[in-house]
Structures are given as C-alpha cells and as structure tokens.
Coordinates of C-alpha atoms and ligand atoms in Angstrom, one line a residue:
M1 CA 47.0 -138.5 -21.9
Q2 CA 48.7 -136.6 -19.0
P3 CA 51.3 -134.2 -20.3
A4 CA 54.9 -134.8 -19.1
V5 CA 56.3 -132.4 -16.6
P6 CA 59.7 -131.2 -17.8
D7 CA 62.9 -131.5 -15.7
P8 CA 63.8 -128.4 -13.7
Q9 CA 65.4 -125.8 -16.0
I10 CA 65.9 -122.1 -16.8
I11 CA 64.4 -120.7 -20.0
V12 CA 66.6 -117.9 -21.3
I13 CA 64.9 -115.7 -23.9
F14 CA 67.2 -113.7 -26.2
G15 CA 65.2 -110.8 -27.7
A16 CA 63.1 -110.5 -24.5
S17 CA 62.0 -107.0 -25.3
G18 CA 60.8 -107.9 -28.8
D19 CA 57.5 -108.5 -30.4
L20 CA 57.6 -112.3 -30.4
T21 CA 58.3 -112.5 -26.7
H22 CA 55.5 -110.1 -26.0
R23 CA 52.9 -111.7 -28.2
K24 CA 53.7 -115.4 -28.1
I25 CA 56.4 -116.6 -25.7
I26 CA 55.4 -115.0 -22.5
P27 CA 51.6 -115.9 -22.9
A28 CA 52.6 -119.4 -23.8
L29 CA 54.8 -119.8 -20.7
Y30 CA 52.1 -118.4 -18.5
N31 CA 49.5 -120.8 -19.8
L32 CA 51.9 -123.7 -19.4
F33 CA 52.4 -122.6 -15.8
R34 CA 48.6 -122.5 -15.3
E35 CA 48.3 -126.0 -16.8
K36 CA 51.1 -127.3 -14.5
M37 CA 53.3 -128.0 -17.5
L38 CA 56.3 -125.9 -16.5
P39 CA 58.8 -127.7 -14.4
E40 CA 58.2 -127.4 -10.7
H41 CA 61.6 -125.7 -10.4
F42 CA 61.8 -123.1 -13.2
A43 CA 63.1 -119.7 -13.9
I44 CA 62.6 -117.5 -16.9
V45 CA 65.3 -115.0 -17.8
G46 CA 64.8 -112.3 -20.4
Y47 CA 67.9 -110.9 -22.2
A48 CA 68.0 -108.0 -24.6
R49 CA 69.7 -104.7 -25.2
T50 CA 66.9 -102.7 -23.8
E51 CA 67.8 -101.4 -20.3
W52 CA 65.0 -102.8 -18.1
T53 CA 65.0 -103.9 -14.5
D54 CA 63.5 -107.2 -13.3
E55 CA 60.5 -105.2 -12.2
Q56 CA 60.1 -103.6 -15.7
F57 CA 60.3 -107.0 -17.3
R58 CA 57.6 -108.2 -15.1
E59 CA 55.4 -105.2 -15.9
E60 CA 55.9 -105.8 -19.6
A61 CA 55.1 -109.5 -19.1
R62 CA 51.9 -108.6 -17.4
K63 CA 51.0 -106.3 -20.3
S64 CA 51.7 -109.2 -22.7
L65 CA 49.3 -111.4 -20.8
E66 CA 46.6 -108.8 -20.6
E67 CA 46.8 -108.3 -24.3
F68 CA 47.6 -111.7 -25.7
S69 CA 47.0 -114.5 -23.3
R70 CA 44.1 -116.9 -24.1
T71 CA 43.3 -117.0 -20.4
S72 CA 42.9 -114.1 -17.9
V73 CA 45.6 -112.9 -15.6
E74 CA 44.7 -114.3 -12.1
D75 CA 46.7 -113.4 -9.0
Q76 CA 46.9 -117.0 -7.8
Y77 CA 48.9 -117.9 -11.0
W78 CA 50.5 -114.5 -11.8
G79 CA 52.1 -114.2 -8.3
P80 CA 54.2 -117.4 -8.4
F81 CA 54.8 -117.2 -12.2
S82 CA 56.1 -113.6 -12.0
E83 CA 58.5 -114.6 -9.1
G84 CA 60.3 -116.8 -11.6
L85 CA 60.9 -113.9 -14.1
T86 CA 64.1 -111.9 -14.1
Y87 CA 65.9 -109.8 -16.7
R88 CA 69.4 -108.9 -17.7
Y89 CA 70.4 -106.4 -20.4
G90 CA 73.5 -106.4 -22.4
A91 CA 75.2 -106.7 -25.7
F92 CA 75.4 -109.6 -28.2
D93 CA 78.4 -108.6 -30.2
D94 CA 81.1 -108.1 -27.5
E95 CA 83.2 -111.1 -26.6
K96 CA 82.2 -112.7 -23.3
A97 CA 79.1 -110.5 -23.2
F98 CA 77.1 -113.3 -21.7
H99 CA 79.4 -113.9 -18.7
P100 CA 77.3 -111.8 -16.3
L101 CA 74.2 -113.6 -17.6
H102 CA 75.9 -116.9 -17.0
D103 CA 76.7 -115.8 -13.3
H104 CA 73.0 -114.9 -12.9
L105 CA 71.9 -118.3 -14.2
S106 CA 74.3 -120.0 -11.7
E107 CA 72.8 -118.0 -8.9
L108 CA 69.3 -119.0 -10.0
D109 CA 70.3 -122.7 -10.0
E110 CA 71.0 -122.3 -6.3
A111 CA 68.0 -120.1 -5.5
R112 CA 65.4 -122.0 -7.6
G113 CA 66.7 -125.5 -7.9
T114 CA 67.0 -125.5 -11.7
E115 CA 69.9 -128.0 -11.6
G116 CA 72.1 -126.4 -14.3
R117 CA 69.7 -127.1 -17.1
R118 CA 69.1 -124.4 -19.7
L119 CA 66.7 -123.9 -22.6
Y120 CA 68.0 -121.0 -24.6
Y121 CA 65.5 -119.4 -26.9
A122 CA 66.7 -117.3 -29.8
A123 CA 63.8 -115.0 -30.4
T124 CA 65.8 -112.2 -32.0
P125 CA 66.0 -111.1 -35.6
P126 CA 67.8 -113.8 -37.5
S127 CA 70.9 -111.7 -38.0
A128 CA 71.6 -112.1 -34.3
F129 CA 71.5 -116.0 -34.3
P130 CA 75.2 -116.5 -35.1
V131 CA 76.5 -114.2 -32.4
I132 CA 74.1 -115.6 -29.8
I133 CA 75.7 -119.0 -30.5
D134 CA 79.2 -117.6 -30.2
R135 CA 78.4 -116.0 -26.9
I136 CA 76.8 -119.1 -25.4
G137 CA 79.8 -121.1 -26.6
E138 CA 82.1 -118.8 -24.6
C139 CA 80.3 -119.6 -21.3
P140 CA 81.2 -122.5 -19.1
K141 CA 79.2 -125.5 -20.3
A142 CA 76.0 -126.1 -18.5
E143 CA 74.8 -129.4 -17.2
D144 CA 72.4 -129.7 -20.0
R145 CA 71.7 -127.0 -22.6
R146 CA 69.3 -126.9 -25.5
I147 CA 68.5 -124.1 -28.0
V148 CA 65.3 -123.1 -29.7
I149 CA 65.8 -121.1 -32.9
E150 CA 63.1 -119.2 -34.6
K151 CA 62.5 -119.1 -38.3
P152 CA 63.7 -118.2 -40.9
F153 CA 66.7 -120.4 -40.4
G154 CA 69.1 -118.8 -42.8
R155 CA 68.0 -116.8 -45.9
D156 CA 69.1 -119.3 -48.5
L157 CA 70.7 -122.7 -48.7
A158 CA 74.3 -121.5 -48.2
S159 CA 73.5 -119.4 -45.2
A160 CA 71.3 -122.1 -43.6
R161 CA 74.2 -124.6 -44.0
A162 CA 76.6 -122.0 -42.4
L163 CA 74.2 -121.4 -39.6
S164 CA 73.8 -125.1 -38.9
E165 CA 77.6 -125.5 -38.8
K166 CA 77.9 -122.7 -36.3
V167 CA 75.1 -124.1 -34.2
H168 CA 76.8 -127.5 -34.2
E169 CA 80.0 -126.0 -32.9
V170 CA 78.2 -125.5 -29.6
F171 CA 75.1 -127.8 -29.7
D172 CA 74.7 -131.3 -30.8
E173 CA 71.8 -131.6 -33.3
S174 CA 69.9 -133.5 -30.6
R175 CA 69.9 -130.3 -28.6
V176 CA 68.7 -128.0 -31.4
F177 CA 65.0 -127.2 -31.8
R178 CA 64.3 -125.2 -35.0
I179 CA 60.8 -123.9 -34.5
D180 CA 58.0 -123.6 -37.1
H181 CA 54.9 -122.7 -35.2
Y182 CA 52.7 -124.3 -37.9
L183 CA 53.7 -127.6 -36.4
G184 CA 52.3 -126.5 -33.1
K185 CA 48.8 -126.2 -34.6
E186 CA 46.4 -129.0 -33.5
T187 CA 45.0 -129.5 -37.0
V188 CA 48.4 -129.9 -38.6
Q189 CA 49.3 -132.6 -36.0
N190 CA 46.0 -134.1 -36.7
L191 CA 47.1 -134.9 -40.2
L192 CA 49.2 -137.7 -38.8
V193 CA 46.2 -139.1 -36.9
F194 CA 43.6 -138.6 -39.6
R195 CA 45.8 -140.1 -42.3
F196 CA 47.3 -143.0 -40.4
A197 CA 44.6 -144.0 -37.8
N198 CA 41.8 -144.4 -40.3
T199 CA 41.5 -147.1 -42.9
L200 CA 39.3 -145.2 -45.3
Y201 CA 41.4 -142.2 -46.2
E202 CA 44.8 -143.7 -46.4
R203 CA 43.5 -146.1 -49.1
V204 CA 42.7 -143.2 -51.4
W205 CA 45.5 -140.9 -50.4
N206 CA 47.4 -141.2 -53.7
R207 CA 47.4 -140.6 -57.4
D208 CA 44.8 -143.3 -58.1
A209 CA 42.1 -141.3 -56.4
I210 CA 43.3 -137.7 -56.0
A211 CA 43.3 -135.3 -58.9
H212 CA 45.1 -132.5 -57.2
V213 CA 45.8 -130.8 -53.8
Q214 CA 45.4 -127.2 -52.9
I215 CA 47.0 -125.5 -49.9
T216 CA 46.0 -121.9 -49.2
V217 CA 47.3 -119.8 -46.4
A218 CA 45.4 -116.5 -46.7
E219 CA 46.0 -113.6 -44.3
E220 CA 43.9 -110.4 -44.0
V221 CA 46.7 -108.5 -42.3
G222 CA 49.3 -106.6 -44.2
V223 CA 52.9 -106.4 -43.0
E224 CA 51.9 -104.1 -40.1
Q225 CA 55.0 -102.9 -38.3
R226 CA 57.3 -105.5 -39.8
G227 CA 58.1 -103.8 -43.1
G228 CA 61.8 -103.7 -42.5
Y229 CA 62.0 -107.5 -41.9
Y230 CA 59.6 -108.2 -44.7
E231 CA 61.5 -106.2 -47.3
E232 CA 64.4 -108.6 -46.6
A233 CA 62.3 -111.7 -46.5
G234 CA 59.3 -111.6 -48.9
V235 CA 56.6 -114.2 -49.0
I236 CA 58.8 -117.1 -50.1
R237 CA 61.2 -116.8 -47.2
D238 CA 58.5 -115.8 -44.8
M239 CA 55.9 -118.5 -45.5
V240 CA 56.8 -121.0 -48.3
Q241 CA 60.2 -122.3 -47.3
N242 CA 58.8 -123.1 -43.8
H243 CA 55.1 -123.2 -43.1
I244 CA 53.8 -124.2 -46.5
L245 CA 56.4 -126.9 -47.0
Q246 CA 55.7 -128.3 -43.6
L247 CA 52.1 -128.6 -44.5
V248 CA 53.1 -130.3 -47.8
S249 CA 55.3 -132.8 -45.9
F250 CA 52.7 -133.8 -43.3
L251 CA 50.1 -134.1 -46.0
G252 CA 52.3 -136.0 -48.4
M253 CA 54.6 -138.2 -46.4
E254 CA 54.6 -142.0 -46.2
P255 CA 53.5 -143.6 -42.9
P256 CA 56.5 -143.5 -40.5
A257 CA 57.7 -146.8 -38.9
S258 CA 56.7 -145.4 -35.5
L259 CA 55.8 -142.1 -33.9
A260 CA 59.3 -141.7 -32.6
P261 CA 60.6 -138.2 -33.5
E262 CA 63.3 -139.4 -35.9
A263 CA 61.0 -141.8 -37.6
V264 CA 58.5 -139.0 -38.3
R265 CA 61.3 -136.6 -39.4
D266 CA 62.9 -139.1 -41.7
E267 CA 59.7 -139.5 -43.6
K268 CA 59.2 -135.7 -43.9
V269 CA 62.7 -135.3 -45.3
K270 CA 62.1 -138.2 -47.7
L271 CA 59.0 -136.5 -49.0
L272 CA 60.8 -133.2 -49.4
R273 CA 63.5 -134.9 -51.4
A274 CA 60.8 -135.9 -53.8
V275 CA 59.4 -132.4 -54.2
R276 CA 60.7 -131.0 -57.5
P277 CA 62.4 -127.6 -57.0
F278 CA 59.8 -125.0 -57.8
S279 CA 59.7 -123.7 -61.4
P280 CA 59.5 -119.9 -62.1
D281 CA 57.3 -120.9 -65.1
E282 CA 54.7 -122.2 -62.7
T283 CA 54.8 -119.4 -60.2
V284 CA 52.8 -116.2 -59.9
L285 CA 54.0 -113.4 -57.6
G286 CA 52.0 -110.5 -56.3
Q287 CA 52.2 -107.5 -54.1
Y288 CA 49.3 -105.7 -52.5
A289 CA 48.1 -102.3 -53.6
S290 CA 45.8 -100.2 -51.4
G291 CA 42.3 -101.5 -50.8
K292 CA 39.7 -102.2 -48.2
I293 CA 39.4 -105.2 -45.9
G294 CA 36.1 -105.5 -44.0
G295 CA 35.4 -101.8 -44.4
T296 CA 38.9 -100.8 -43.2
S297 CA 41.4 -99.2 -45.6
L298 CA 44.8 -100.7 -45.9
P299 CA 47.7 -98.8 -47.5
A300 CA 49.6 -100.4 -50.4
Y301 CA 52.6 -102.5 -49.4
R302 CA 54.9 -99.8 -50.8
E303 CA 53.4 -97.3 -48.4
E304 CA 53.9 -99.4 -45.3
P305 CA 56.5 -98.1 -42.7
G306 CA 60.0 -99.5 -43.5
V307 CA 59.2 -100.4 -47.1
D308 CA 60.9 -99.0 -50.2
P309 CA 58.4 -97.0 -52.2
N310 CA 59.6 -98.9 -55.3
S311 CA 59.8 -102.2 -53.7
K312 CA 59.4 -105.4 -55.8
T313 CA 59.2 -107.7 -52.7
P314 CA 56.3 -110.1 -53.2
T315 CA 53.6 -110.4 -50.6
Y316 CA 51.7 -113.1 -52.5
V317 CA 52.7 -116.3 -54.3
A318 CA 50.7 -119.0 -56.1
L319 CA 52.6 -122.0 -57.6
R320 CA 52.2 -125.4 -59.0
A321 CA 54.4 -128.0 -57.3
H322 CA 55.1 -131.6 -58.2
I323 CA 56.2 -134.5 -56.1
D324 CA 58.1 -137.1 -58.0
N325 CA 57.4 -140.3 -56.1
W326 CA 55.2 -143.3 -56.5
R327 CA 52.3 -141.9 -54.4
W328 CA 52.1 -138.4 -56.0
A329 CA 53.4 -138.6 -59.5
G330 CA 51.0 -136.6 -61.8
V331 CA 49.1 -135.0 -58.9
P332 CA 49.8 -131.3 -58.9
F333 CA 50.0 -129.5 -55.5
Y334 CA 48.7 -125.9 -55.9
L335 CA 50.2 -123.8 -53.2
R336 CA 49.1 -120.2 -52.4
T337 CA 49.7 -117.7 -49.7
G338 CA 49.4 -113.9 -49.4
K339 CA 48.9 -111.0 -47.1
A340 CA 46.1 -108.4 -47.3
L341 CA 43.7 -110.9 -48.9
G342 CA 39.9 -110.8 -48.5
R343 CA 39.8 -113.2 -45.6
R344 CA 42.0 -115.1 -43.1
A345 CA 41.9 -118.9 -43.7
T346 CA 44.3 -121.7 -43.9
E347 CA 42.9 -124.7 -45.7
L348 CA 44.2 -127.9 -47.3
T349 CA 41.9 -129.2 -50.1
I350 CA 42.1 -132.7 -51.5
M351 CA 40.3 -132.8 -54.8
F352 CA 39.3 -136.4 -55.7
K353 CA 39.1 -137.6 -59.3
D354 CA 35.9 -137.3 -61.1
V355 CA 33.9 -140.6 -61.2
Q356 CA 34.4 -142.4 -64.5
T357 CA 30.8 -143.7 -65.1
G358 CA 29.7 -140.6 -67.0
L359 CA 26.3 -140.9 -65.3
Y360 CA 26.5 -137.7 -63.2
H361 CA 29.6 -135.8 -63.7
T362 CA 30.5 -133.8 -66.7
M363 CA 33.6 -131.8 -67.5
D364 CA 31.4 -128.7 -67.2
V365 CA 33.1 -126.4 -64.7
D366 CA 29.7 -125.3 -63.5
G367 CA 28.6 -128.9 -62.9
P368 CA 28.7 -130.5 -59.5
P369 CA 32.3 -130.4 -58.1
P370 CA 34.1 -133.7 -57.6
D371 CA 34.2 -135.1 -54.0
H372 CA 36.7 -133.2 -51.9
L373 CA 38.0 -133.0 -48.5
V374 CA 38.8 -129.7 -46.8
I375 CA 41.1 -129.7 -43.8
R376 CA 40.8 -126.4 -42.1
V377 CA 43.8 -125.3 -40.1
Q378 CA 42.3 -122.0 -39.1
P379 CA 39.9 -120.5 -38.2
E380 CA 37.2 -123.0 -37.0
E381 CA 39.6 -125.9 -37.1
G382 CA 38.1 -129.0 -38.6
I383 CA 37.4 -131.2 -41.6
T384 CA 34.6 -131.1 -44.2
F385 CA 34.0 -133.8 -46.7
T386 CA 31.9 -132.7 -49.6
F387 CA 30.2 -135.3 -51.8
Q388 CA 27.1 -135.9 -53.9
A389 CA 23.8 -137.2 -52.6
K390 CA 20.5 -137.8 -54.3
E391 CA 18.2 -134.8 -54.2
P392 CA 14.9 -135.9 -52.6
G393 CA 12.0 -136.5 -55.0
P394 CA 11.7 -138.0 -58.5
G395 CA 14.7 -138.7 -60.7
F396 CA 18.3 -139.2 -59.7
T397 CA 19.6 -135.7 -59.5
P398 CA 22.9 -135.4 -57.5
R399 CA 23.2 -132.5 -55.0
T400 CA 26.4 -131.4 -53.2
V401 CA 26.3 -132.0 -49.5
N402 CA 28.8 -131.8 -46.6
M403 CA 29.9 -133.9 -43.6
H404 CA 31.5 -131.7 -41.0
F405 CA 33.8 -132.2 -38.1
T406 CA 34.9 -129.2 -36.0
Y407 CA 37.3 -129.4 -33.1
S408 CA 35.1 -127.2 -31.0
D409 CA 32.0 -129.3 -31.4
A410 CA 33.8 -132.6 -31.1
F411 CA 36.0 -131.9 -28.1
G412 CA 34.5 -128.8 -26.6
V413 CA 37.8 -127.6 -25.4
E414 CA 39.5 -124.4 -26.2
Q415 CA 42.5 -124.8 -28.6
T416 CA 45.8 -124.1 -27.0
E417 CA 48.3 -121.8 -28.7
A418 CA 50.9 -123.4 -31.0
Y419 CA 53.7 -122.0 -29.0
E420 CA 52.5 -123.8 -25.8
R421 CA 52.8 -127.2 -27.4
L422 CA 56.2 -126.4 -29.0
I423 CA 57.9 -124.8 -26.0
H424 CA 56.7 -127.7 -23.8
D425 CA 58.0 -130.2 -26.2
A426 CA 61.4 -128.4 -26.3
M427 CA 61.5 -128.4 -22.5
C428 CA 60.9 -132.1 -22.6
G429 CA 63.4 -132.7 -25.3
D430 CA 60.9 -134.1 -27.9
H431 CA 61.9 -133.2 -31.5
T432 CA 58.9 -134.6 -33.4
L433 CA 57.5 -131.2 -34.2
F434 CA 60.8 -129.4 -34.9
T435 CA 62.7 -129.3 -38.2
R436 CA 66.0 -131.0 -38.6
A437 CA 69.1 -129.5 -40.3
D438 CA 68.7 -131.7 -43.5
E439 CA 65.0 -130.9 -43.7
V440 CA 65.6 -127.1 -43.5
E441 CA 68.3 -127.4 -46.1
R442 CA 66.1 -129.4 -48.5
A443 CA 63.4 -126.8 -48.1
W444 CA 65.8 -124.1 -49.2
E445 CA 66.8 -126.2 -52.2
I446 CA 63.2 -126.5 -53.2
V447 CA 62.5 -122.7 -53.2
T448 CA 65.9 -121.7 -54.6
P449 CA 64.8 -121.4 -58.3
I450 CA 62.1 -118.9 -57.4
L451 CA 63.8 -116.9 -54.7
D452 CA 65.6 -114.5 -57.1
A453 CA 63.9 -115.3 -60.4
P454 CA 63.3 -112.2 -62.4
L455 CA 59.5 -112.7 -62.2
R456 CA 56.9 -110.0 -62.7
V457 CA 55.3 -109.0 -59.4
E458 CA 51.6 -108.4 -60.1
Q459 CA 49.8 -105.8 -58.1
Y460 CA 46.5 -106.9 -56.4
P461 CA 44.1 -104.7 -54.4
A462 CA 44.2 -105.3 -50.6
G463 CA 41.0 -107.2 -49.7
S464 CA 40.9 -109.1 -53.0
R465 CA 41.8 -112.8 -53.7
G466 CA 45.2 -112.0 -55.2
P467 CA 46.4 -111.7 -58.8
E468 CA 44.1 -113.1 -61.5
K469 CA 47.0 -114.9 -63.0
A470 CA 46.7 -117.4 -60.1
D471 CA 43.4 -118.5 -61.6
V472 CA 45.1 -119.2 -64.9
L473 CA 47.7 -121.3 -63.1
I474 CA 45.1 -123.7 -61.8
T475 CA 42.9 -123.9 -64.9
P476 CA 40.9 -126.0 -65.8
S477 CA 40.3 -126.4 -62.1
R478 CA 39.4 -123.6 -59.7
W479 CA 40.7 -122.5 -56.3
H480 CA 38.4 -123.8 -53.7
L481 CA 38.9 -120.9 -51.3
L482 CA 38.6 -117.2 -52.1
K483 CA 36.8 -117.9 -55.4
Ligands
BG6_1 C1 54.8 -116.0 -39.3 C2 55.1 -115.0 -40.5 O1 55.8 -117.0 -39.3 O2 53.5 -116.6 -39.6 C3 54.1 -114.0 -40.5 O3 56.4 -114.4 -40.2 C4 52.7 -114.6 -40.6 O4 54.3 -113.1 -41.6 C5 52.5 -115.6 -39.6 O5 51.7 -113.5 -40.5 C6 51.2 -116.4 -39.8 O6 50.9 -117.2 -38.7 P1 49.4 -117.6 -38.3 O7 49.6 -118.6 -37.2 O8 48.7 -116.4 -38.0 O9 48.9 -118.3 -39.5

C-alpha cells in the first residue's frame, strides 16, 4: 500500500535540544523525507531554551543522523531536508513567550507554503507539558493545529486527568496524539493482523485453550544518563502504565468492528476496563545492584548519576495480572520488565493448555513443555510456534520442535523505526496508534494500587534475570525467557 502524503504543515518540536529529539525525532523525520512521506511543503522548527542559531540546530541535526539514523546521510537528501530546519530559543514559563515563535511560523507559511497547519510536538520533560499548552493557547489560532505529547502522560490518575483537561482547553481530543512508541513497532501492530486475519489462532485465543500469558520486556541497559528522570518515574510509570499495558490490550482485546481508529481504540479501552487493578500481593519489585553484562561492568542503580544513594526506586517489576471478562477469566497474565538484565528481548508468550489425553504430557516440570507461541517484538522480530512432533524411529516419543517466522526472512525489508510510523500517522491525522484520554486514565487506575505500595524492593545483580521471587510468582510454571 502506498503511504499517504500528509498535507503541507510545520512540525514544531519543543525540547529540540534534548535527547529524544536527537536520538529519535530528527532521524525519523529525515527518513520520512527520504521515503517521500513528509509533505511536499514542510518546515521543521526546533524550540528550546538552549541558545542555538539555525545553523547550530542544523549541525546538531546532522550529528543526530550520523549517530542514530538507520540510513546514511546523503547530500541529495540532506540538502533539501536541512533547508527546512530552523530554530528559535526562548522561555516556556513567561506569558506570551511563544509570540516570536508564532511570528516565525507565519513567515514560514509564506516562504514554504505550509498553509497555516501546525503539528506541535511536546518532546520536553513532562513537567513542561502544561506550560507548553498554555503558551500555545495564547497564540492566535492556526488554521489547523495538532499536538503530539510524549509519555508519561501525568504521573498518576489525578495528574493525568488534570493534564487532559488542560490540553482540552486548547485542543479538541481529535487533535491530540499521545504517543507510546511501542505502538509504532511493526510486531505490535502485527498482533491485529495475526489475530484477526487468521482463522486458526483466533479460535484458540481464549481461556478454553490458553493456560497463561507471559509478557517480558527485558533491557540490558541501566538508566544511563536519565537517573534524575528515573528517580521520579520508576519502572511502573516508565514501562508498565504505558508500554506493557499497550501490549496487553493489543493481545487481549476483542475484534474491533472495523479498523477505523475509534473502533480499535474502543476495544482497547474495553479490555483495559476488564483488567483488574494490580495487587501488591502479586507483585515483585527489584532494583539492580552492580554486575556484569556481556563482560562490561555496570554500576548499581544507586551509584548512577542523579540517583539517591539510598534510593528505593524499582527498576524491575514482575506481576500477575487478571482480566475479568469472558475471554480471559482464569488466565493469568504474567508481566515482567526490568533494566540491567542479562539480555535485551521483548517477547509475548502464549502458553497453551496441556493436552488432556495423558498419553504424552505429564505434570513433570522437566517434561515436554506444552505448545506455545512466542511473539518476538525485538530483536529479530517474528513468531515461533513450539509444539511436539514424533521423534524419528521406533516408538512414539514426542520431541519439541519449532515453526519460525521472522520479518527479515519473510519480507526482506529493513524495519523502519517506530517513530517514523507514528510521526507520519500524526501528520496525517490518524489516531489508531495513539492513546486516548480515557485509555490513559484507565491505565493509571490499573497501576494505582502498586504505585506507592510499601513493597520490599529486592536487589538483583546487573546481568542477571532479576529477583528470584519472580520465579515463585509464576510457579508451578516457569518464565519462558531468561530462564
Ligand atoms: C522508553 C523508556 O519509553 O522505552 C525507557 O522511557 C526504555 O526507559 C525504552 O528504555 C525502551 O524502548 P525500546 O524501544 O528500546 O524497547
């Protein structure tokens, strides 16, 4: 399918001197330009407090591409792309601080034919989101304006509601794009196709055939330079309230009536409403101690820059979740994510029930595992179905075998970055892969009981598979990944 070309518009990035712009947003915009998926008439305006000139912004953008773009910087693309880049610095807090920016955007409309359309992108720390909205609200209304807001959207239910109210003072919900980059990942979107375009799996996608579900998002990296942010957030706000619950909703939702954005989002919200708020009694928290990952030493979380030496902030969580609806009643969802673990992998494992004939399977944990399906979000995106086949030779001995599908083998194309898909969708006004206000609020409700519960935070060595208590949580089963 040919991708749509968005209407002429200006993309205004708030937080343009920050890490996210550098690592993700600029490379995504450059690659969209290469693929002819930016509007023919476009401009990209960076805004931040850092006192840069247009030229400095372009130099920084070039550095971003050299370091982080999935394609190389070629003059034939870089030349016309960089002509569209300009930068303005200024405050966020002062009343009318965006008026000079507004004047610049109006000039660009004339010079570059962007027709008064704006896509604002709030890529700052979350504390700046409300003032950005206030400042935009003070500017004369543009022809068409939309806003992309990064995660985390609020830091609990009350603040998420307050932020939504503020956003709605200036932007109608139809103009708001709350971004969760996990929804930009090809394999996450593939859940909708895999589940609803195949007869076989949808028939068994329920409590009759599935014993339990495991979702693991394991990272090798520690908090790196983001200690200050992470101390405030912790793993539940950073990963569970958003990325993990998005994976749960795509995996667990009912078939939507159509692929229209609201039809898909309605089903996701419906699923989240059935997720029982997480129980502290079924949650294990951890924090990494020092250790080695692939031969490299990693300091303990408490020794990272910007982190309190006595911090109790969790960097790992494992929990048992329940979905109280017809499809999933009695099927536990084991969810797990952590930093500084032994390997980087995001996998969804569907464990089917043991066969009931008693011929081959025993309850012996060392016996052949029940059939299971592994959906690998990263790395090596793909799907593996593991089942039993007869071992060649005499007798009827089952042996565990695999059927594999990988994106790279099947399609032979390089995966694009999640941010490319999402920024392009926002430019085109397609909400399917963005979270709605009620969805974000429900996600906060689900995590509320464990956000501030006085739970013990277990130490685990960096490079390990996390706290051992997580194994007890899933007994008598076992984690499929990081055994
Ligand atoms: C971000 C979190 O949203 O997702 C980071 O803030 C985390 O802490 C990152 O490392 C993981 O993203 P990915 O795409 O590397 O799995």
